[in-house]
Coordinates of N, CA and C in Angstrom, one line a residue:
X1 N 20.1 131.6 -28.3 CA 19.0 132.5 -28.1 C 18.9 133.3 -29.4
X2 N 17.7 133.6 -29.7 CA 17.4 134.5 -30.8 C 18.0 135.9 -30.5
X3 N 18.5 136.6 -31.5 CA 19.1 137.9 -31.3 C 18.0 138.9 -30.7
X4 N 16.8 138.8 -31.1 CA 15.8 139.7 -30.6 C 15.6 139.4 -29.1
X5 N 15.6 138.2 -28.7 CA 15.5 137.9 -27.3 C 16.6 138.5 -26.5
X6 N 17.8 138.4 -27.0 CA 19.0 139.0 -26.4 C 18.8 140.5 -26.2
X7 N 18.2 141.2 -27.2 CA 18.0 142.6 -27.1 C 16.9 142.9 -26.0
X8 N 15.9 142.1 -26.0 CA 14.8 142.3 -24.9 C 15.4 142.0 -23.5
X9 N 16.2 141.0 -23.4 CA 16.8 140.8 -22.1 C 17.8 141.9 -21.7
X10 N 18.5 142.5 -22.6 CA 19.3 143.6 -22.4 C 18.5 144.8 -21.9
X11 N 17.4 145.0 -22.6 CA 16.4 146.1 -22.2 C 16.0 145.9 -20.7
X12 N 15.6 144.7 -20.4 CA 15.1 144.3 -19.1 C 16.2 144.7 -18.0
X13 N 17.4 144.4 -18.3 CA 18.5 144.7 -17.3 C 18.7 146.2 -17.3
X14 N 18.7 146.9 -18.4 CA 18.9 148.3 -18.4 C 17.8 149.0 -17.6
X15 N 16.6 148.4 -17.6 CA 15.5 149.0 -16.8 C 15.6 148.6 -15.3
X16 N 16.6 147.9 -14.9 CA 16.7 147.6 -13.5 C 16.3 146.2 -13.2
X17 N 16.0 145.4 -14.2 CA 15.7 144.0 -13.9 C 16.9 143.2 -13.4
X18 N 16.6 142.3 -12.4 CA 17.6 141.5 -11.8 C 18.1 140.4 -12.8
X19 N 19.3 139.9 -12.5 CA 19.9 138.8 -13.3 C 20.2 137.6 -12.4
X20 N 19.8 137.6 -11.2 CA 20.0 136.5 -10.3 C 18.7 135.9 -9.9
X21 N 18.6 134.6 -9.7 CA 17.4 133.9 -9.2 C 16.4 133.7 -10.4
X22 N 15.2 133.3 -10.0 CA 14.1 133.0 -10.9 C 13.6 134.3 -11.6
X23 N 13.3 134.3 -12.8 CA 12.8 135.4 -13.5 C 11.3 135.7 -13.0
X24 N 10.6 134.6 -12.8 CA 9.2 134.7 -12.4 C 9.1 133.8 -11.1
X25 N 8.8 134.4 -10.0 CA 8.7 133.6 -8.8 C 7.6 132.5 -9.0
X26 N 7.7 131.4 -8.5 CA 6.8 130.3 -8.7 C 5.6 130.3 -7.7
X27 N 5.7 131.0 -6.6 CA 4.6 131.1 -5.7 C 3.5 131.9 -6.3
X28 N 2.3 131.3 -6.2 CA 1.1 132.0 -6.8 C 1.2 132.4 -8.2
X29 N 2.0 131.7 -9.0 CA 2.3 132.1 -10.4 C 1.0 132.2 -11.2
X30 N 0.1 131.2 -11.1 CA -1.1 131.3 -12.0 C -2.0 132.5 -11.6
X31 N -2.1 132.7 -10.3 CA -2.9 133.8 -9.8 C -2.4 135.2 -10.3
X32 N -1.0 135.3 -10.2 CA -0.4 136.6 -10.6 C -0.5 136.7 -12.1
X33 N -0.3 135.7 -12.9 CA -0.5 135.8 -14.3 C -1.9 136.1 -14.7
X34 N -2.9 135.5 -14.0 CA -4.3 135.8 -14.3 C -4.6 137.3 -14.1
X35 N -4.0 137.9 -13.0 CA -4.2 139.3 -12.6 C -3.6 140.2 -13.7
X36 N -2.4 139.8 -14.2 CA -1.7 140.6 -15.2 C -2.6 140.6 -16.5
X37 N -3.1 139.4 -16.9 CA -3.9 139.3 -18.1 C -5.1 140.1 -18.1
X38 N -5.8 140.1 -16.9 CA -7.0 140.8 -16.8 C -6.7 142.3 -16.8
X39 N -5.7 142.8 -16.1 CA -5.3 144.2 -16.2 C -4.9 144.7 -17.6
X40 N -4.4 143.7 -18.3 CA -4.0 144.1 -19.7 C -5.2 144.0 -20.7
X41 N -6.4 143.6 -20.1 CA -7.6 143.6 -21.0 C -7.9 142.2 -21.6
X42 N -7.2 141.2 -21.2 CA -7.4 139.9 -21.8 C -8.1 139.0 -20.7
X43 N -9.4 138.8 -21.0 CA -10.2 138.0 -20.1 C -9.8 136.5 -20.3
X44 N -9.6 136.1 -21.5 CA -9.2 134.7 -21.9 C -7.9 134.8 -22.5
X45 N -7.1 133.7 -22.3 CA -5.8 133.6 -22.9 C -5.5 132.2 -23.3
X46 N -5.3 131.9 -24.5 CA -5.0 130.5 -24.9 C -3.8 129.9 -24.2
X47 N -3.9 128.7 -23.8 CA -2.7 128.0 -23.1 C -1.5 128.1 -24.0
X48 N -0.4 128.4 -23.5 CA 0.9 128.5 -24.2 C 0.9 129.4 -25.4
X49 N 0.1 130.5 -25.3 CA 0.0 131.4 -26.4 C 1.4 132.0 -26.8
X50 N 2.2 132.5 -25.9 CA 3.5 133.0 -26.3 C 4.4 131.9 -27.0
X51 N 4.4 130.7 -26.5 CA 5.2 129.7 -27.1 C 4.7 129.3 -28.5
X52 N 3.4 129.3 -28.7 CA 2.9 128.9 -30.0 C 3.1 130.1 -31.0
X53 N 3.0 131.3 -30.5 CA 3.3 132.4 -31.4 C 4.7 132.4 -31.8
X54 N 5.6 132.2 -30.9 CA 7.0 132.0 -31.3 C 7.2 131.0 -32.4
X55 N 6.7 129.8 -32.1 CA 6.8 128.7 -33.1 C 6.3 129.1 -34.5
X56 N 5.1 129.6 -34.5 CA 4.5 130.0 -35.8 C 5.3 131.0 -36.5
X57 N 5.7 132.1 -35.8 CA 6.4 133.2 -36.4 C 7.8 132.8 -36.8
X58 N 8.4 132.0 -36.0 CA 9.8 131.5 -36.3 C 9.8 130.7 -37.6
X59 N 8.8 129.7 -37.7 CA 8.8 128.8 -38.8 C 8.4 129.6 -40.1
X60 N 7.5 130.6 -40.0 CA 7.1 131.4 -41.2 C 8.3 132.1 -41.8
X61 N 9.3 132.5 -40.9 CA 10.4 133.3 -41.4 C 11.6 132.4 -41.7
X62 N 11.8 131.4 -40.9 CA 13.0 130.6 -41.1 C 12.9 129.3 -41.9
X63 N 11.6 128.8 -42.0 CA 11.3 127.6 -42.9 C 12.1 126.4 -42.5
X64 N 12.6 126.2 -41.3 CA 13.4 125.1 -40.9 C 12.8 124.3 -39.8
X65 N 11.9 123.4 -40.1 CA 11.1 122.7 -39.1 C 12.0 121.8 -38.2
X66 N 13.1 121.3 -38.7 CA 14.0 120.5 -37.9 C 14.7 121.4 -36.8
X67 N 15.2 122.5 -37.2 CA 15.8 123.4 -36.2 C 14.8 123.9 -35.2
X68 N 13.6 124.2 -35.6 CA 12.5 124.6 -34.7 C 12.2 123.5 -33.7
X69 N 12.2 122.2 -34.2 CA 12.0 121.1 -33.4 C 13.0 121.0 -32.3
X70 N 14.2 121.3 -32.6 CA 15.3 121.3 -31.6 C 15.1 122.5 -30.6
X71 N 14.7 123.6 -31.1 CA 14.5 124.8 -30.2 C 13.4 124.6 -29.3
X72 N 12.3 123.9 -29.7 CA 11.1 123.7 -28.9 C 11.2 122.5 -28.0
X73 N 12.1 121.6 -28.3 CA 12.2 120.4 -27.5 C 11.2 119.4 -27.8
X74 N 10.6 119.4 -29.0 CA 9.6 118.4 -29.4 C 10.3 117.1 -29.8
X75 N 9.6 116.0 -29.9 CA 10.1 114.7 -30.3 C 9.9 114.5 -31.8
X76 N 9.0 115.3 -32.4 CA 8.7 115.1 -33.8 C 8.5 116.4 -34.6
X77 N 9.3 116.6 -35.6 CA 9.1 117.8 -36.4 C 7.8 117.7 -37.2
X78 N 7.2 116.5 -37.4 CA 6.0 116.4 -38.1 C 4.8 117.1 -37.4
X79 N 4.8 117.0 -36.1 CA 3.7 117.7 -35.3 C 3.9 119.2 -35.4
X80 N 5.1 119.7 -35.4 CA 5.3 121.1 -35.5 C 4.8 121.6 -36.9
X81 N 5.2 120.8 -37.9 CA 4.8 121.2 -39.3 C 3.3 121.2 -39.4
X82 N 2.6 120.2 -38.9 CA 1.2 120.1 -39.0 C 0.5 121.3 -38.4
X83 N 1.0 121.8 -37.2 CA 0.3 122.8 -36.5 C 0.8 124.2 -36.8
X84 N 2.0 124.4 -37.2 CA 2.5 125.8 -37.3 C 2.9 126.3 -38.7
X85 N 3.0 125.4 -39.7 CA 3.6 125.9 -41.0 C 2.7 126.9 -41.7
X86 N 1.4 126.9 -41.4 CA 0.5 127.9 -42.1 C -0.3 128.7 -41.0
X87 N 0.3 128.7 -39.8 CA -0.5 129.4 -38.7 C -0.5 130.9 -38.9
X88 N 0.6 131.5 -39.4 CA 0.7 132.9 -39.7 C 1.3 133.2 -41.1
X89 N 1.1 134.3 -41.6 CA 1.7 134.7 -42.9 C 3.1 135.2 -42.6
X90 N 3.9 135.2 -43.7 CA 5.3 135.8 -43.6 C 5.2 137.3 -43.2
X91 N 4.2 138.0 -43.7 CA 4.0 139.4 -43.3 C 3.8 139.6 -41.8
X92 N 2.9 138.8 -41.3 CA 2.6 138.9 -39.8 C 3.8 138.4 -39.0
X93 N 4.5 137.4 -39.5 CA 5.7 136.9 -38.8 C 6.8 138.0 -38.8
X94 N 7.0 138.7 -39.9 CA 8.0 139.8 -40.0 C 7.6 140.9 -39.0
X95 N 6.3 141.2 -38.9 CA 5.9 142.2 -38.0 C 6.1 141.8 -36.5
X96 N 5.9 140.5 -36.2 CA 6.2 140.0 -34.9 C 7.7 140.2 -34.6
X97 N 8.6 139.8 -35.5 CA 10.0 139.8 -35.3 C 10.6 141.3 -35.3
X98 N 9.8 142.2 -35.7 CA 10.2 143.6 -35.7 C 9.9 144.4 -34.4
X99 N 9.3 143.7 -33.5 CA 8.9 144.3 -32.2 C 10.2 144.5 -31.3
X100 N 10.8 145.6 -31.4 CA 12.1 145.9 -30.7 C 11.8 146.6 -29.4
X101 N 12.7 146.4 -28.4 CA 12.6 147.1 -27.2 C 13.0 148.6 -27.4
X102 N 12.4 149.5 -26.5 CA 12.8 150.9 -26.6 C 14.3 151.0 -26.3
X103 N 14.9 152.1 -26.7 CA 16.3 152.5 -26.4 C 16.3 153.0 -24.9
X104 N 17.2 152.4 -24.2 CA 17.4 152.8 -22.8 C 18.9 152.9 -22.5
X105 N 19.4 154.0 -22.0 CA 20.8 154.1 -21.7 C 21.1 153.4 -20.3
X106 N 22.3 153.0 -20.1 CA 22.7 152.3 -18.9 C 23.5 151.1 -19.1
X107 N 23.5 150.2 -18.1 CA 24.3 149.0 -18.2 C 23.9 148.1 -19.3
X108 N 24.8 147.5 -20.0 CA 24.6 146.6 -21.1 C 25.1 145.2 -20.7
X109 N 24.3 144.2 -20.9 CA 24.8 142.9 -20.6 C 25.1 142.2 -21.9
X110 N 25.9 141.2 -21.9 CA 26.3 140.5 -23.1 C 25.9 139.0 -22.9
X111 N 25.2 138.4 -23.8 CA 24.9 137.0 -23.7 C 25.7 136.3 -24.7
X112 N 26.2 135.1 -24.3 CA 26.9 134.3 -25.3 C 25.8 133.5 -26.1
X113 N 25.9 133.6 -27.4 CA 25.0 132.9 -28.2 C 25.7 132.0 -29.2
X114 N 25.2 130.9 -29.5 CA 25.8 129.9 -30.4 C 25.4 130.2 -31.8

């Protein structure tokens, strides 16, 4: 896992988030996600936007399409390169990776990362 993801997961737990079971219940998932998007002011949301944003920003900073291919579970790094290598600037990617969770006191969890 990316270190930033570990910090966000730690924040989630410190704020009282559970660590057992599914993170997002699957029952009525699309309906609930649509409601969340509308309440956040997004009438339209591109399919897989968070996943594509991660790929674009990760590649802009790390420049390793083969590792990204493994992280994303794709069969071909060529497809990733075609779609993501110029999707965002390094400046925008750095801004994305600088979005840190707020500081919260309380329980800290530790994730094993490779």
